[in-house]
Amino acid sequence: MTRLGIGMPRSEIATSYEEAARVVKRIGLPVVIRPAYTMGGTGGGFVYNMEEFRTIANRGLSMSPVSQILVEESVLGWEELELEVVRDAKGQKITVCFIENVDAMGVHTGIPSARLPC
C-alpha cells in the first residue's frame, strides 16, 4: 500500500508501556490498542486521552501472551470504500462490485466497549 502511495493508518508495535508511550507521542491521539494473539480484540480498545492510554496499553500488554500491542492511528471519520475482487486459477482478476460502507469508520466488532463520538 505504501509503495502504491495509498494512505493507511500509522501504526507501530510495542512490547512495553514506555515503548507504547513513545509510539503514541509520534502518532498522536486518538489511537486503537490491539493486543497480539488475543481473541476478538480482548484487552484492546479506543484511546482518546493519556489516562485511557495508560490503562488500555497496560491491560493489552498484560493480556497478550507475548506482551505485545499494536498502537494504531484511529480511523474514526475516514471514509471506507471497498472493492470486491475475484481471481481464477490462472490469476485472472475481475472487480465484482464497488462498495461505499455506511457504517462509521473505526467501528471494530472485536471491541465491544468501543466508545464512539455522538
C-alpha atoms as an extended CHARMM CRD file, in Angstrom:
* protein
*
       118  EXT
         1         1  MET       CA              0.0000000000        0.0000000000        0.0000000000  PROA      1               0.0000000000
         2         2  THR       CA              2.8290000000        2.3970000000        0.8650000000  PROA      2               0.0000000000
         3         3  ARG       CA              4.5990000000        1.6000000000       -2.3960000000  PROA      3               0.0000000000
         4         4  LEU       CA              1.3860000000        2.4410000000       -4.2760000000  PROA      4               0.0000000000
         5         5  GLY       CA              1.0100000000        5.7480000000       -2.4430000000  PROA      5               0.0000000000
         6         6  ILE       CA             -2.2080000000        4.6910000000       -0.6970000000  PROA      6               0.0000000000
         7         7  GLY       CA             -2.7140000000        6.2620000000        2.7170000000  PROA      7               0.0000000000
         8         8  MET       CA             -3.0010000000        3.9060000000        5.6700000000  PROA      8               0.0000000000
         9         9  PRO       CA             -3.3160000000        4.3950000000        9.4180000000  PROA      9               0.0000000000
        10        10  ARG       CA              0.0920000000        4.7830000000       11.0240000000  PROA      10              0.0000000000
        11        11  SER       CA              0.9110000000        2.0100000000       13.4810000000  PROA      11              0.0000000000
        12        12  GLU       CA              3.7930000000        0.5600000000       15.4400000000  PROA      12              0.0000000000
        13        13  ILE       CA              4.3180000000       -2.4820000000       17.6490000000  PROA      13              0.0000000000
        14        14  ALA       CA              5.2640000000       -2.0190000000       21.3060000000  PROA      14              0.0000000000
        15        15  THR       CA              6.3530000000       -4.5470000000       23.9320000000  PROA      15              0.0000000000
        16        16  SER       CA              6.3890000000       -2.2120000000       26.9610000000  PROA      16              0.0000000000
        17        17  TYR       CA              4.3800000000        0.7260000000       28.2310000000  PROA      17              0.0000000000
        18        18  GLU       CA              7.3410000000        3.0780000000       27.7370000000  PROA      18              0.0000000000
        19        19  GLU       CA              7.7400000000        1.9850000000       24.1220000000  PROA      19              0.0000000000
        20        20  ALA       CA              3.9850000000        2.3770000000       23.5190000000  PROA      20              0.0000000000
        21        21  ALA       CA              4.0620000000        5.8880000000       25.0240000000  PROA      21              0.0000000000
        22        22  ARG       CA              6.7950000000        6.8870000000       22.5680000000  PROA      22              0.0000000000
        23        23  VAL       CA              4.6760000000        5.4920000000       19.7090000000  PROA      23              0.0000000000
        24        24  VAL       CA              1.5470000000        7.4060000000       20.7500000000  PROA      24              0.0000000000
        25        25  LYS       CA              3.6310000000       10.5830000000       21.0140000000  PROA      25              0.0000000000
        26        26  ARG       CA              4.6540000000       10.1470000000       17.3480000000  PROA      26              0.0000000000
        27        27  ILE       CA              1.1870000000        9.1080000000       16.1050000000  PROA      27              0.0000000000
        28        28  GLY       CA             -0.9950000000       11.3330000000       18.2940000000  PROA      28              0.0000000000
        29        29  LEU       CA             -4.4310000000       10.6280000000       19.7670000000  PROA      29              0.0000000000
        30        30  PRO       CA             -6.9040000000        9.0200000000       19.2520000000  PROA      30              0.0000000000
        31        31  VAL       CA             -5.3990000000        5.5520000000       18.7570000000  PROA      31              0.0000000000
        32        32  VAL       CA             -6.5660000000        1.9590000000       18.8740000000  PROA      32              0.0000000000
        33        33  ILE       CA             -4.6820000000       -0.5240000000       21.0540000000  PROA      33              0.0000000000
        34        34  ARG       CA             -4.6850000000       -4.0530000000       19.6070000000  PROA      34              0.0000000000
        35        35  PRO       CA             -3.0630000000       -6.7520000000       21.7850000000  PROA      35              0.0000000000
        36        36  ALA       CA             -1.2920000000       -9.5620000000       19.9180000000  PROA      36              0.0000000000
        37        37  TYR       CA             -2.7730000000      -13.0760000000       19.9910000000  PROA      37              0.0000000000
        38        38  THR       CA             -5.9850000000      -12.3300000000       21.8850000000  PROA      38              0.0000000000
        39        39  MET       CA             -9.4180000000      -13.4390000000       20.7230000000  PROA      39              0.0000000000
        40        40  GLY       CA            -11.8770000000      -10.8500000000       19.4680000000  PROA      40              0.0000000000
        41        41  GLY       CA             -9.8060000000       -7.8460000000       20.4570000000  PROA      41              0.0000000000
        42        42  THR       CA             -9.7290000000       -8.8200000000       24.1530000000  PROA      42              0.0000000000
        43        43  GLY       CA             -7.7330000000       -6.2830000000       26.1450000000  PROA      43              0.0000000000
        44        44  GLY       CA             -7.7320000000       -3.6090000000       23.4530000000  PROA      44              0.0000000000
        45        45  GLY       CA             -9.7870000000       -0.5390000000       22.7800000000  PROA      45              0.0000000000
        46        46  PHE       CA            -10.0440000000        3.0180000000       21.5810000000  PROA      46              0.0000000000
        47        47  VAL       CA             -7.9860000000        5.6310000000       23.4280000000  PROA      47              0.0000000000
        48        48  TYR       CA             -8.8380000000        9.3290000000       23.4670000000  PROA      48              0.0000000000
        49        49  ASN       CA             -6.5640000000       10.6580000000       26.2400000000  PROA      49              0.0000000000
        50        50  MET       CA             -3.3990000000        9.6610000000       28.0950000000  PROA      50              0.0000000000
        51        51  GLU       CA             -5.2510000000        8.3750000000       31.1650000000  PROA      51              0.0000000000
        52        52  GLU       CA             -7.1650000000        5.9050000000       28.9700000000  PROA      52              0.0000000000
        53        53  PHE       CA             -3.9300000000        5.1390000000       27.1220000000  PROA      53              0.0000000000
        54        54  ARG       CA             -2.1120000000        4.1170000000       30.3170000000  PROA      54              0.0000000000
        55        55  THR       CA             -4.9760000000        1.8170000000       31.3580000000  PROA      55              0.0000000000
        56        56  ILE       CA             -5.6390000000        0.1680000000       27.9850000000  PROA      56              0.0000000000
        57        57  ALA       CA             -1.9940000000       -0.1440000000       26.9100000000  PROA      57              0.0000000000
        58        58  ASN       CA             -1.0250000000       -1.8190000000       30.2050000000  PROA      58              0.0000000000
        59        59  ARG       CA             -4.1050000000       -4.0660000000       30.0640000000  PROA      59              0.0000000000
        60        60  GLY       CA             -3.3200000000       -5.0490000000       26.4760000000  PROA      60              0.0000000000
        61        61  LEU       CA              0.3110000000       -5.8240000000       27.2770000000  PROA      61              0.0000000000
        62        62  SER       CA             -0.7300000000       -7.9870000000       30.2250000000  PROA      62              0.0000000000
        63        63  MET       CA             -3.4130000000       -9.8810000000       28.2460000000  PROA      63              0.0000000000
        64        64  SER       CA             -1.2030000000      -10.5810000000       25.2210000000  PROA      64              0.0000000000
        65        65  PRO       CA              0.5790000000      -13.9120000000       25.6970000000  PROA      65              0.0000000000
        66        66  VAL       CA              3.6460000000      -12.3640000000       24.0110000000  PROA      66              0.0000000000
        67        67  SER       CA              3.3480000000       -8.9620000000       25.7940000000  PROA      67              0.0000000000
        68        68  GLN       CA              2.8820000000       -7.1170000000       22.5240000000  PROA      68              0.0000000000
        69        69  ILE       CA              0.4150000000       -4.4810000000       21.3370000000  PROA      69              0.0000000000
        70        70  LEU       CA             -0.1520000000       -2.6310000000       18.1050000000  PROA      70              0.0000000000
        71        71  VAL       CA             -0.6660000000        1.1000000000       18.6220000000  PROA      71              0.0000000000
        72        72  GLU       CA             -2.6660000000        2.1990000000       15.5920000000  PROA      72              0.0000000000
        73        73  GLU       CA             -3.8710000000        5.5910000000       14.4300000000  PROA      73              0.0000000000
        74        74  SER       CA             -7.6520000000        5.7840000000       14.7770000000  PROA      74              0.0000000000
        75        75  VAL       CA             -9.6120000000        5.8630000000       11.5200000000  PROA      75              0.0000000000
        76        76  LEU       CA            -12.6970000000        7.4820000000       13.0530000000  PROA      76              0.0000000000
        77        77  GLY       CA            -14.1120000000        9.8270000000       10.4430000000  PROA      77              0.0000000000
        78        78  TRP       CA            -12.3550000000        8.2220000000        7.4770000000  PROA      78              0.0000000000
        79        79  GLU       CA            -14.4740000000        7.0620000000        4.5490000000  PROA      79              0.0000000000
        80        80  GLU       CA            -14.3620000000        3.3650000000        3.7420000000  PROA      80              0.0000000000
        81        81  LEU       CA            -14.5230000000        2.2250000000        0.1330000000  PROA      81              0.0000000000
        82        82  GLU       CA            -14.3160000000       -1.4560000000       -0.6890000000  PROA      82              0.0000000000
        83        83  LEU       CA            -13.6790000000       -3.3710000000       -3.8930000000  PROA      83              0.0000000000
        84        84  GLU       CA            -14.7440000000       -6.9980000000       -4.1780000000  PROA      84              0.0000000000
        85        85  VAL       CA            -12.3360000000       -8.8320000000       -6.4810000000  PROA      85              0.0000000000
        86        86  VAL       CA            -12.3490000000      -12.4760000000       -7.5910000000  PROA      86              0.0000000000
        87        87  ARG       CA             -9.4540000000      -14.3730000000       -9.1230000000  PROA      87              0.0000000000
        88        88  ASP       CA             -9.4220000000      -17.6480000000      -11.0110000000  PROA      88              0.0000000000
        89        89  ALA       CA             -6.7990000000      -20.4210000000      -11.0070000000  PROA      89              0.0000000000
        90        90  LYS       CA             -4.9520000000      -18.6780000000      -13.8730000000  PROA      90              0.0000000000
        91        91  GLY       CA             -4.5720000000      -15.4950000000      -11.8040000000  PROA      91              0.0000000000
        92        92  GLN       CA             -7.0740000000      -13.5100000000      -13.8730000000  PROA      92              0.0000000000
        93        93  LYS       CA             -8.9400000000      -10.9360000000      -11.7860000000  PROA      93              0.0000000000
        94        94  ILE       CA            -12.1850000000       -9.0190000000      -12.1370000000  PROA      94              0.0000000000
        95        95  THR       CA            -13.8470000000       -6.4680000000       -9.8800000000  PROA      95              0.0000000000
        96        96  VAL       CA            -17.2810000000       -7.7630000000       -8.9570000000  PROA      96              0.0000000000
        97        97  CYS       CA            -18.5400000000       -4.6620000000       -7.1580000000  PROA      97              0.0000000000
        98        98  PHE       CA            -17.5600000000       -1.3740000000       -5.5720000000  PROA      98              0.0000000000
        99        99  ILE       CA            -18.9930000000       -0.6090000000       -2.1100000000  PROA      99              0.0000000000
       100       100  GLU       CA            -19.1190000000        2.5750000000       -0.0760000000  PROA      100             0.0000000000
       101       101  ASN       CA            -19.7110000000        1.4190000000        3.5050000000  PROA      101             0.0000000000
       102       102  VAL       CA            -22.2270000000        3.3960000000        5.5260000000  PROA      102             0.0000000000
       103       103  ASP       CA            -21.0840000000        2.1140000000        8.9360000000  PROA      103             0.0000000000
       104       104  ALA       CA            -18.9050000000        4.5880000000       10.7500000000  PROA      104             0.0000000000
       105       105  MET       CA            -15.1780000000        4.0250000000       10.2430000000  PROA      105             0.0000000000
       106       106  GLY       CA            -13.4220000000        2.8750000000       13.3830000000  PROA      106             0.0000000000
       107       107  VAL       CA            -16.1850000000        0.5110000000       14.4760000000  PROA      107             0.0000000000
       108       108  HSD       CA            -14.4190000000       -2.7570000000       15.2800000000  PROA      108             0.0000000000
       109       109  THR       CA            -16.6150000000       -5.7410000000       16.0410000000  PROA      109             0.0000000000
       110       110  GLY       CA            -13.9210000000       -7.2300000000       18.2800000000  PROA      110             0.0000000000
       111       111  ILE       CA            -14.0240000000       -4.2890000000       20.6780000000  PROA      111             0.0000000000
       112       112  PRO       CA            -17.4790000000       -4.3560000000       22.2880000000  PROA      112             0.0000000000
       113       113  SER       CA            -16.7050000000       -1.4520000000       24.6110000000  PROA      113             0.0000000000
       114       114  ALA       CA            -15.8590000000        0.8920000000       21.7340000000  PROA      114             0.0000000000
       115       115  ARG       CA            -16.8380000000        4.4350000000       22.6320000000  PROA      115             0.0000000000
       116       116  LEU       CA            -17.7580000000        6.4230000000       19.5440000000  PROA      116             0.0000000000
       117       117  PRO       CA            -18.3760000000       10.1620000000       19.3940000000  PROA      117             0.0000000000
       118       118  CYS       CA            -22.0170000000       11.2390000000       19.0830000000  PROA      118             0.0000000000
